[in-house]
Amino acid sequence: MALKRSFVFDFDSTLTKVEALDVLAEITLIGNPKKEAIINEIIAITNQGIDGEISFTESLEKRIRLLNAKKTDLPLLIKELRQKVSRSIETNKAFFKDFSDDIYIISAGFKEFIVPIVAEYNIPSERVYANTFQFDENDVIIGFDTENPLSKHNGKIECLQNLNLTGEIQVIGDGYSDAVTKKAGVADTFFAYTENVQRAKTIENADHITPNLDEFLYLNNLPRNISYPKNRIKILLLENVHSDAFTKLTADGFTVETVSKSLSEEELIIKLKDVHVLGIRSKTQVTKKVIEAADKLMVVAAFCIGTKQINLDACQENGVVVFNAPYSNTRSVVELAIGEIIMLMRSVFQRSTEIHNGKWNKTAQGSREVRGKKLGIVGYGNIGKQLSVLAESLGMDVYYYDVEDTLALGNAKRITTLKELLNISDVITLHVDDNAANKNYIGAEEIAQMKDGVHLVNLSRGFVVNIDALVDGLKSGKIAGAAVDVYPEEPAKNGEFYTPLKGLPNVILTPHVGGSTEEAQKDIADFVPSKIMAYMNSGNTVDAVNFPNIRLPRQTNAHRFLHIHKNVSGVMAKINKVLAKYELNITGQYLSTDAKVGYVITDVNKIYDDEVITKLRKIEGTIKFRILY
């Protein structure tokens, strides 16, 4: 027979995100010119009482005097508190209903607002132990029942003693008054609840730190909304990924660590030992060796467009999903391209260098408008298309070449061969992908096919242009000017760098910053985390670079199994055979495959035997298996 357990919850800052009397102050002090100062004083008094710096009786007395509240304010307070229930409490509402006989609320708050809130969680008023207000003849709150032990210092200890509960007693709260119940011997285990507030004295005296109710339920092996608490899912973000990504992922409950630089292969292997999600930009190399050593890794997220730095095949073979940000910095790259086209054609860089060196050279020679000039775009993808529209608005005649049969935007004209495009263009911009076949795509032969005095812009990939051929073209005057943002070899960190293009006139060199604007990085920090969360929270792989794309809505009252396997015949049949053997009813199922892997999401609506999981993991061809919720 299982040991009886009683779960004793605090209310303020545990079941709710806030301290109720602080919220009541916001209501009662509307229009008061000293509102902000009074609220700050109430908050300070609240914290002093919670941390045991003053007696709770004193804390309550001081706050009630400052509140000047009435009975008619309480319905408004209750309405506000209903909107401020802690997120993981709300998502695990079923726990409170299923185990309501074992749940107690012991709070230094007040029954008048606690009872209506917890009633929605199937907790009756007789299992709520809290203070009660006293009102005068005008229904103004003037005090509280001073005979109630919860109005006094260490009142929770006395309250628990009076309850005389049997079996294991677990206390869950955010304050020192909750922690002392364990020290006093009236509780067997104390869980410091830190979802809403972290108090040093509380954490110091905790048996367990629980950043959410999922963690508490996981530690107790109790039914919960998700199988594995998000705080146990570790995310590592490298290379100064925008801080919004950290904010968004931590707000969703994940544990996130940031490192400002890229890591070497060996450093990465050590760092990824307990990491589930890796976020990088362009410098970190995620090799096959790294992937095979990272047993817990589920996702690699590139906070940039390119994924050449990631071994996609190794990720796929090991069940690691890869996401990137293919659109988020498009505008930034396009704006730089437009700016560089204008600067090159106006010889701005040369004139600027001259005047920096003290030379005044006011001349129109080699300075031309872009209006009416022919722009040749090589690669008509997202960036090429948007560049096409903006360049046309400047009055340029736009031509493009792409290996795919893509639809022209505006008045742009598709050219069927690269040679023809090179022949007619005054300015050529390169926007091709990182396919290895594009190495030296522009070399001596292609440069020879260009117009004399052409301008070349490369914001795509460093290996696309043969640098020696480009240098020769610039020195001979065949190419009048060039702007280069990417290089065949780029350093892993900021510092010294050399390129043969250094020092050449009318050559604009930038350190791979085409997409590096605050706006682009912010957009990427919004887009990529949303993909990470969709996969970790729901199993959705839409927009994955290396995986079959699946999207299924989240189910309620169901369990979701995620099964990644080699793309061999019969796996789905074997999965369903296991589920049928254990009489699990499938409420939703979807399989998608590509050349190498298959990915199955299965929802079942019955409590399952752990042996089912063992059997599913052992199906031949299984790469990774995960229970989502």
XYZ file of C-alpha atoms in Angstrom:
629
model
C 0.000 0.000 0.000
C 1.375 3.420 -0.984
C 2.404 5.799 1.790
C -0.223 8.479 2.406
C 0.962 11.941 1.418
C -0.435 15.344 2.276
C 0.439 18.322 0.081
C 0.401 21.666 1.876
C 0.458 24.701 -0.426
C 1.091 28.348 0.290
C -1.130 30.773 -1.651
C 0.497 34.158 -2.336
C 3.387 33.980 -4.851
C 2.925 30.210 -5.040
C -0.558 29.371 -6.256
C -0.715 32.921 -7.601
C 1.997 34.994 -9.234
C 1.471 37.849 -6.792
C 0.985 38.856 -3.182
C -2.770 39.482 -2.910
C -2.525 42.448 -0.545
C -0.178 44.163 -3.006
C -2.830 43.732 -5.700
C -5.525 44.982 -3.305
C -3.424 48.103 -2.786
C -3.460 48.749 -6.546
C -7.271 48.640 -6.385
C -7.873 50.701 -3.259
C -5.307 53.408 -3.966
C -6.534 54.410 -7.420
C -6.473 58.208 -7.590
C -4.351 58.567 -4.465
C -1.418 60.914 -5.275
C 0.807 58.918 -2.914
C -0.187 55.580 -4.480
C 3.271 54.566 -5.715
C 5.003 55.373 -2.439
C 2.340 53.551 -0.383
C 2.481 50.454 -2.631
C 6.273 50.331 -2.361
C 5.951 50.567 1.422
C 3.401 47.729 1.455
C 5.667 45.552 -0.714
C 8.615 46.210 1.600
C 6.531 45.293 4.655
C 5.285 42.143 2.881
C 8.851 41.008 2.191
C 9.961 41.778 5.752
C 7.185 39.573 7.083
C 7.853 36.758 4.591
C 11.570 36.747 5.372
C 10.940 36.800 9.130
C 12.535 40.221 9.652
C 9.423 41.438 11.493
C 6.629 39.446 13.082
C 3.768 38.481 10.841
C 1.316 40.163 13.161
C 3.171 43.431 12.758
C 3.391 42.951 9.005
C -0.368 42.414 8.689
C -1.260 45.324 10.929
C 0.945 47.764 9.023
C -0.316 46.696 5.617
C -4.014 46.785 6.513
C -3.618 50.324 7.904
C -2.051 51.428 4.623
C -4.638 49.661 2.429
C -7.774 51.501 3.563
C -9.781 48.762 1.845
C -13.482 47.909 1.945
C -15.475 44.700 1.551
C -16.659 45.965 -1.825
C -13.043 45.924 -3.046
C -12.749 42.165 -2.546
C -14.749 41.045 -5.638
C -12.395 43.156 -7.769
C -9.417 41.555 -6.035
C -10.770 38.058 -6.654
C -11.305 38.894 -10.322
C -7.681 40.062 -10.600
C -6.299 37.018 -8.765
C -8.122 34.645 -11.119
C -6.023 36.165 -13.908
C -2.821 35.763 -11.917
C -2.776 32.067 -11.066
C 0.740 30.679 -11.600
C 1.104 29.278 -15.082
C 2.209 25.761 -14.152
C -0.503 25.610 -11.481
C -3.104 26.454 -14.115
C -1.765 23.899 -16.612
C -1.818 21.167 -13.959
C -5.345 21.861 -12.782
C -6.140 18.150 -13.067
C -3.696 17.359 -10.250
C -5.606 19.564 -7.810
C -8.899 17.977 -8.745
C -7.639 14.383 -8.697
C -5.768 14.768 -5.400
C -7.968 17.346 -3.704
C -8.509 15.094 -0.684
C -4.779 15.282 0.024
C -4.272 19.004 -0.624
C -4.329 21.734 2.013
C -3.880 25.461 1.682
C -2.106 27.065 4.625
C -1.554 30.751 4.096
C -1.025 33.963 5.991
C -3.357 35.503 3.424
C -7.111 35.772 3.890
C -9.900 33.285 3.380
C -12.129 35.947 1.841
C -10.122 35.880 -1.404
C -8.359 32.487 -1.197
C -11.469 30.297 -0.938
C -13.088 31.554 -4.190
C -9.845 30.998 -6.123
C -9.025 27.485 -4.902
C -12.673 26.375 -5.182
C -12.064 26.283 -8.928
C -9.373 23.689 -8.208
C -11.788 21.484 -6.274
C -10.287 22.453 -2.899
C -13.113 23.033 -0.365
C -13.076 25.840 2.156
C -12.604 23.422 5.058
C -9.131 22.581 3.755
C -8.170 26.240 3.477
C -6.425 27.596 6.569
C -5.900 31.345 6.440
C -6.622 34.599 8.208
C -9.967 36.399 8.167
C -10.647 40.112 7.908
C -12.463 42.209 10.478
C -14.768 44.993 9.217
C -16.284 48.037 10.883
C -19.937 49.107 10.558
C -19.108 50.675 7.150
C -17.492 47.471 5.843
C -14.034 48.992 5.971
C -11.302 46.449 6.689
C -9.902 47.458 10.054
C -8.066 44.347 11.147
C -8.021 40.580 11.383
C -8.719 37.779 13.813
C -5.755 38.010 16.173
C -6.649 34.648 17.743
C -5.903 32.872 14.482
C -2.421 31.275 14.741
C -1.740 32.269 11.116
C -1.772 35.930 12.121
C 1.270 35.325 14.281
C 4.941 34.578 13.833
C 5.505 30.911 12.873
C 1.752 30.468 12.664
C 2.071 27.816 9.972
C 3.955 25.569 12.365
C 1.139 25.774 14.934
C -1.492 25.286 12.236
C 0.178 22.110 10.962
C 0.585 20.789 14.474
C -3.131 21.326 15.118
C -4.056 19.485 11.896
C -2.258 16.371 13.144
C -1.872 14.966 9.625
C -0.620 11.406 9.187
C 1.792 10.025 6.615
C 4.314 12.132 4.713
C 3.726 15.878 4.861
C 5.093 17.961 1.995
C 5.059 21.762 2.172
C 5.275 23.837 -1.018
C 5.827 27.576 -0.697
C 7.961 30.592 -1.514
C 8.570 32.098 1.945
C 10.680 31.512 5.005
C 7.508 30.867 7.015
C 6.986 27.815 4.778
C 10.608 26.679 5.112
C 10.567 26.689 8.919
C 7.869 24.001 8.998
C 10.537 21.473 8.015
C 13.014 22.830 10.570
C 10.306 22.618 13.248
C 9.644 18.981 12.407
C 6.005 19.402 11.378
C 6.782 18.789 7.681
C 8.796 15.948 6.197
C 9.841 17.744 3.007
C 9.973 21.388 1.992
C 9.854 22.474 -1.654
C 10.954 26.043 -2.380
C 8.598 27.236 -5.121
C 10.467 29.720 -7.328
C 8.215 30.162 -10.361
C 7.266 33.680 -9.303
C 9.852 34.834 -6.775
C 13.172 33.581 -5.436
C 14.011 34.278 -1.810
C 17.505 33.382 -0.613
C 16.468 32.343 2.916
C 13.737 30.110 1.503
C 16.026 28.391 -1.003
C 18.754 27.844 1.583
C 16.356 25.787 3.724
C 14.740 23.753 0.931
C 14.936 20.027 0.305
C 14.146 20.736 -3.340
C 13.992 23.861 -5.469
C 10.963 23.681 -7.739
C 10.760 26.375 -10.425
C 7.276 25.160 -11.351
C 4.647 22.632 -10.364
C 5.802 20.274 -13.139
C 9.082 19.792 -11.268
C 7.254 19.106 -8.000
C 4.984 16.546 -9.654
C 7.934 14.960 -11.460
C 9.877 14.538 -8.218
C 6.811 12.912 -6.645
C 6.053 10.779 -9.720
C 2.561 12.262 -9.896
C 0.414 12.777 -13.027
C 1.328 16.034 -14.740
C 0.751 18.137 -17.788
C 4.135 17.323 -19.329
C 6.261 14.226 -18.847
C 9.555 16.022 -18.304
C 9.713 19.417 -16.559
C 10.913 22.181 -18.859
C 13.363 23.465 -16.270
C 15.241 20.180 -16.715
C 15.577 20.840 -20.438
C 18.869 22.680 -20.881
C 19.480 25.103 -23.728
C 22.925 26.445 -24.626
C 23.115 29.639 -26.709
C 26.497 30.593 -28.187
C 27.959 33.546 -30.106
C 26.022 36.411 -28.502
C 22.606 35.327 -29.705
C 20.227 38.252 -29.122
C 19.076 38.514 -25.499
C 15.425 38.265 -26.571
C 16.014 34.564 -27.294
C 17.139 34.017 -23.697
C 14.132 35.956 -22.413
C 11.645 34.068 -24.557
C 13.005 30.599 -23.780
C 13.382 31.167 -20.039
C 9.880 32.631 -19.891
C 8.620 29.359 -21.342
C 10.304 27.508 -18.470
C 13.524 26.203 -20.018
C 16.925 26.459 -18.343
C 19.118 28.569 -20.617
C 22.858 29.250 -20.521
C 24.521 31.817 -22.768
C 28.142 31.963 -23.942
C 29.367 35.018 -25.842
C 31.752 33.219 -28.195
C 31.909 30.159 -30.420
C 33.451 26.958 -29.035
C 35.975 24.558 -30.506
C 34.990 20.974 -31.263
C 36.484 19.653 -28.026
C 35.004 22.469 -25.933
C 31.609 21.864 -27.501
C 31.703 18.128 -26.801
C 32.347 18.805 -23.111
C 29.749 21.579 -22.911
C 26.984 19.557 -24.583
C 27.120 16.678 -22.117
C 23.752 17.548 -20.516
C 22.369 19.916 -23.166
C 19.135 19.270 -25.072
C 19.125 22.291 -27.400
C 22.113 24.073 -28.937
C 21.741 27.563 -30.417
C 24.547 28.939 -32.603
C 25.276 31.513 -35.271
C 27.724 31.096 -38.141
C 31.075 30.464 -36.435
C 30.443 27.344 -34.349
C 31.124 24.133 -36.248
C 28.720 21.348 -35.278
C 30.574 18.306 -36.585
C 29.657 14.635 -36.754
C 31.941 14.016 -33.783
C 30.084 16.649 -31.754
C 26.671 15.219 -32.632
C 27.622 11.629 -31.853
C 29.007 12.661 -28.462
C 25.914 14.681 -27.475
C 23.602 11.911 -26.282
C 20.881 14.236 -24.986
C 20.876 16.693 -27.880
C 17.486 17.064 -29.592
C 17.771 20.341 -31.490
C 20.443 22.448 -33.157
C 19.133 25.936 -33.900
C 21.026 28.227 -36.270
C 20.260 31.854 -35.427
C 21.153 32.809 -38.992
C 20.280 31.781 -42.549
C 23.087 29.346 -43.351
C 23.467 25.836 -41.979
C 26.769 24.905 -43.644
C 28.441 24.985 -40.214
C 26.202 22.089 -39.122
C 26.625 18.485 -40.253
C 22.991 18.015 -41.255
C 23.375 14.333 -42.156
C 24.878 13.488 -38.758
C 22.071 15.401 -37.056
C 19.430 13.547 -39.023
C 21.001 10.132 -38.448
C 21.080 10.820 -34.701
C 17.549 12.214 -34.476
C 18.606 15.841 -33.964
C 16.281 18.368 -35.587
C 17.842 21.485 -37.151
C 16.101 24.850 -37.471
C 17.360 28.100 -38.955
C 16.092 31.601 -39.727
C 15.770 31.745 -43.512
C 13.820 35.010 -43.708
C 14.479 37.074 -40.596
C 17.475 39.064 -41.820
C 16.460 39.382 -45.477
C 15.690 43.086 -45.246
C 18.985 43.848 -43.530
C 21.011 42.131 -46.263
C 19.011 43.868 -48.986
C 19.491 47.309 -47.452
C 23.258 46.759 -47.223
C 23.305 45.644 -50.863
C 21.431 48.789 -51.951
C 23.726 50.999 -49.891
C 26.856 49.374 -51.267
C 25.628 49.595 -54.868
C 25.148 53.347 -54.457
C 28.481 53.820 -52.658
C 30.371 51.840 -55.293
C 28.831 53.676 -58.240
C 29.465 57.051 -56.574
C 33.032 56.033 -55.569
C 32.132 57.084 -52.024
C 34.663 54.754 -50.412
C 37.542 56.211 -52.456
C 36.549 59.813 -51.761
C 36.144 59.045 -48.045
C 39.573 57.395 -47.841
C 41.172 60.356 -49.638
C 39.684 62.936 -47.300
C 40.616 60.844 -44.249
C 44.166 61.100 -45.559
C 43.861 64.896 -45.921
C 43.294 64.975 -49.696
C 40.504 67.102 -51.193
C 39.483 65.596 -54.541
C 36.166 67.092 -55.615
C 35.439 65.289 -58.908
C 32.569 63.683 -60.804
C 34.864 61.216 -62.558
C 33.832 57.633 -61.813
C 30.711 58.820 -59.974
C 27.414 57.744 -61.513
C 23.741 57.512 -60.580
C 22.147 54.108 -60.213
C 19.017 55.250 -62.037
C 18.768 53.633 -65.451
C 21.622 51.183 -64.799
C 21.224 47.450 -65.284
C 21.304 45.394 -62.079
C 22.035 41.692 -62.522
C 20.916 39.540 -59.593
C 22.436 36.057 -59.399
C 20.127 33.981 -57.217
C 16.488 35.030 -57.103
C 15.492 33.731 -53.677
C 14.109 35.704 -50.751
C 16.946 38.219 -50.729
C 17.220 38.479 -54.508
C 13.507 39.136 -54.896
C 13.337 41.828 -52.253
C 16.458 43.469 -53.668
C 14.772 43.380 -57.071
C 11.791 45.381 -55.797
C 13.864 48.013 -53.960
C 16.331 48.447 -56.825
C 13.497 48.932 -59.282
C 12.033 51.638 -57.044
C 15.381 53.455 -57.397
C 14.970 53.398 -61.173
C 17.289 50.498 -61.952
C 16.545 47.998 -64.716
C 16.527 44.621 -62.990
C 17.578 41.313 -64.523
C 18.062 38.038 -62.733
C 19.392 34.530 -63.219
C 18.440 31.509 -61.133
C 18.796 27.778 -61.716
C 15.164 27.439 -60.626
C 12.292 28.701 -62.766
C 11.193 31.492 -60.429
C 8.478 34.074 -61.049
C 9.646 37.658 -61.589
C 8.475 40.454 -59.300
C 7.625 43.873 -60.729
C 9.329 44.547 -64.050
C 12.338 42.296 -63.434
C 13.363 40.175 -66.416
C 14.543 36.594 -66.160
C 17.737 35.777 -68.058
C 18.198 32.146 -69.043
C 22.002 31.933 -68.824
C 24.559 33.301 -66.405
C 26.781 34.401 -69.293
C 24.068 36.609 -70.757
C 23.388 38.218 -67.368
C 27.084 38.952 -66.875
C 27.309 40.455 -70.368
C 24.563 43.053 -69.860
C 24.839 44.078 -66.172
C 26.363 47.320 -64.868
C 26.136 45.974 -61.309
C 26.116 42.293 -60.319
C 24.988 41.078 -56.903
C 25.409 37.504 -55.735
C 22.762 35.805 -53.581
C 23.314 32.066 -54.088
C 23.056 29.370 -51.427
C 25.799 27.433 -49.642
C 25.683 24.416 -51.951
C 29.206 23.030 -52.353
C 28.667 23.050 -56.123
C 28.761 26.854 -56.001
C 32.455 26.955 -55.045
C 34.292 29.415 -57.334
C 31.009 30.078 -59.111
C 32.488 33.404 -60.160
C 36.051 32.937 -61.395
C 38.359 34.314 -64.091
C 36.150 33.002 -66.912
C 32.994 34.603 -65.518
C 34.766 37.896 -64.807
C 35.965 37.984 -68.412
C 32.317 37.764 -69.514
C 31.364 40.872 -67.527
C 31.117 44.411 -68.877
C 34.199 46.562 -68.544
C 33.831 48.782 -65.462
C 31.264 46.514 -63.778
C 30.605 46.656 -60.038
C 30.349 43.400 -58.072
C 28.654 42.828 -54.690
C 28.979 39.539 -52.805
C 26.794 39.162 -49.718
C 26.176 35.427 -50.161
C 28.977 32.944 -49.438
C 32.731 33.490 -49.345
C 33.631 30.487 -51.470
C 31.350 31.593 -54.315
C 33.951 34.040 -55.669
C 37.532 33.116 -56.547
C 39.367 35.841 -54.627
C 42.526 35.755 -56.761
C 40.439 36.210 -59.903
C 38.548 39.068 -58.254
C 41.819 40.788 -57.265
C 43.090 40.474 -60.842
C 39.830 41.901 -62.176
C 40.038 44.883 -59.820
C 43.684 45.596 -60.539
C 43.146 45.416 -64.314
C 40.163 47.783 -64.157
C 37.793 45.171 -65.574
C 35.923 45.496 -62.309
C 35.521 49.124 -61.262
C 34.547 48.355 -57.701
C 33.513 45.554 -55.386
C 31.799 45.120 -52.049
C 32.577 41.904 -50.156
C 31.020 40.808 -46.873
C 31.944 37.106 -46.927
C 35.239 35.280 -47.383
C 36.426 31.746 -48.217
C 37.890 31.470 -44.717
C 36.634 33.490 -41.762
C 38.071 33.618 -38.232
C 36.193 32.020 -35.344
C 36.425 35.199 -33.272
C 37.092 38.920 -33.629
C 40.702 39.918 -34.132
C 43.312 40.087 -36.859
C 42.215 39.177 -40.379
C 43.840 39.323 -43.802
C 42.409 39.155 -47.290
C 44.173 39.809 -50.632
C 41.478 42.442 -51.234
C 42.908 44.608 -48.451
C 44.027 48.045 -49.572
C 42.546 47.944 -53.073
C 40.781 51.170 -54.114
C 36.986 51.233 -54.416
C 36.646 47.952 -52.529
C 34.276 47.909 -49.563
C 35.118 45.163 -47.076
C 32.836 44.249 -44.173
C 33.177 41.357 -41.642
C 30.144 39.211 -42.542
C 27.631 41.710 -41.179
C 25.032 41.576 -43.962
C 22.346 40.326 -41.596
C 23.805 41.870 -38.456
C 21.376 44.614 -37.590
C 19.596 45.007 -34.287
C 16.275 44.520 -36.063
C 17.381 41.333 -37.813
C 18.869 39.795 -34.696
C 15.701 40.636 -32.779
C 13.555 39.016 -35.481
C 15.779 35.932 -35.476
C 15.562 35.817 -31.676
C 11.795 35.671 -32.064
C 11.550 33.238 -34.987
C 14.071 30.559 -33.984
C 12.936 30.159 -30.331
C 9.357 29.760 -31.569
C 10.538 26.785 -33.653
C 12.476 25.347 -30.708
C 9.433 25.660 -28.442
C 7.067 24.195 -31.048
C 9.234 21.082 -31.255
C 10.033 20.713 -27.560
C 6.459 21.460 -26.453
C 4.410 19.810 -29.194
C 6.741 17.784 -31.393
C 6.124 20.041 -34.403
C 8.919 20.104 -36.993
C 7.532 22.652 -39.461
C 10.424 24.554 -41.115
C 13.017 22.014 -39.935
C 15.985 21.949 -42.311
C 16.785 18.237 -42.080
C 13.592 16.525 -40.932
C 10.153 15.564 -42.208
C 7.772 18.433 -41.449
C 4.873 17.597 -39.119
C 2.441 19.850 -37.288
C -0.258 18.474 -34.973
C -2.377 20.442 -32.486
C -1.794 19.785 -28.812
C -4.184 17.247 -27.329
C -5.857 17.414 -23.944
C -6.440 14.281 -21.857
C -3.963 12.402 -24.028
C -0.335 11.274 -24.065
C 1.948 12.120 -26.986
C 4.760 9.810 -28.102
C 7.447 11.000 -30.525
C 9.268 8.262 -32.424
C 12.210 8.968 -34.747
C 13.446 5.994 -36.739
C 15.422 4.949 -39.794
C 13.274 5.003 -42.906
C 12.798 1.269 -43.222
C 9.562 -0.513 -43.966
C 7.227 -1.759 -41.258
C 8.114 0.580 -38.396
C 4.644 2.119 -38.170
C 3.088 -1.347 -38.103
C 5.411 -2.365 -35.275
C 4.559 0.764 -33.278
C 0.841 0.129 -33.620
C 1.267 -3.550 -32.771
C 2.849 -2.553 -29.436
C 0.095 -0.027 -28.732
C -2.590 -2.583 -29.599
C -1.017 -5.214 -27.361
C -1.350 -2.868 -24.389
C -4.845 -1.779 -25.486
C -3.957 1.879 -25.978
C -6.486 3.818 -28.034
C -4.856 6.041 -30.678
C -6.572 9.436 -30.854
C -4.199 10.933 -33.399
C -1.242 9.733 -35.401
C 0.901 11.118 -38.183
C 3.920 9.714 -40.019
C 6.196 11.626 -42.343
C 9.412 10.370 -43.927
C 12.253 11.506 -46.103
C 15.044 9.517 -47.719
C 16.717 8.604 -44.418
C 14.383 8.989 -41.443
C 10.774 8.616 -40.438
C 9.046 10.633 -37.746
C 5.853 9.491 -36.033
C 3.704 11.457 -33.605
C 1.167 9.301 -31.769
C -1.468 10.492 -29.281
C -3.075 7.930 -26.962
C -5.796 8.580 -24.395
C -5.173 6.013 -21.717
C -2.787 5.677 -18.783
C 0.008 3.493 -20.087
C 2.207 0.810 -18.587
C 5.909 1.746 -18.480
C 6.591 -1.484 -20.352
C 4.992 0.120 -23.425
C 7.784 2.687 -23.464
C 10.450 0.021 -23.200
C 8.921 -1.876 -26.136
C 8.661 1.261 -28.302
C 12.277 2.162 -27.619
C 13.393 -1.331 -28.659
C 11.660 -1.351 -32.049
C 14.279 -2.085 -34.674
C 15.470 1.067 -36.404
C 14.577 3.416 -33.530
C 16.858 6.470 -33.362
C 15.141 8.486 -30.622
C 11.947 8.132 -28.612
C 10.391 10.769 -26.361
C 7.269 11.035 -24.238
C 6.045 14.601 -24.558
C 3.104 14.616 -22.152
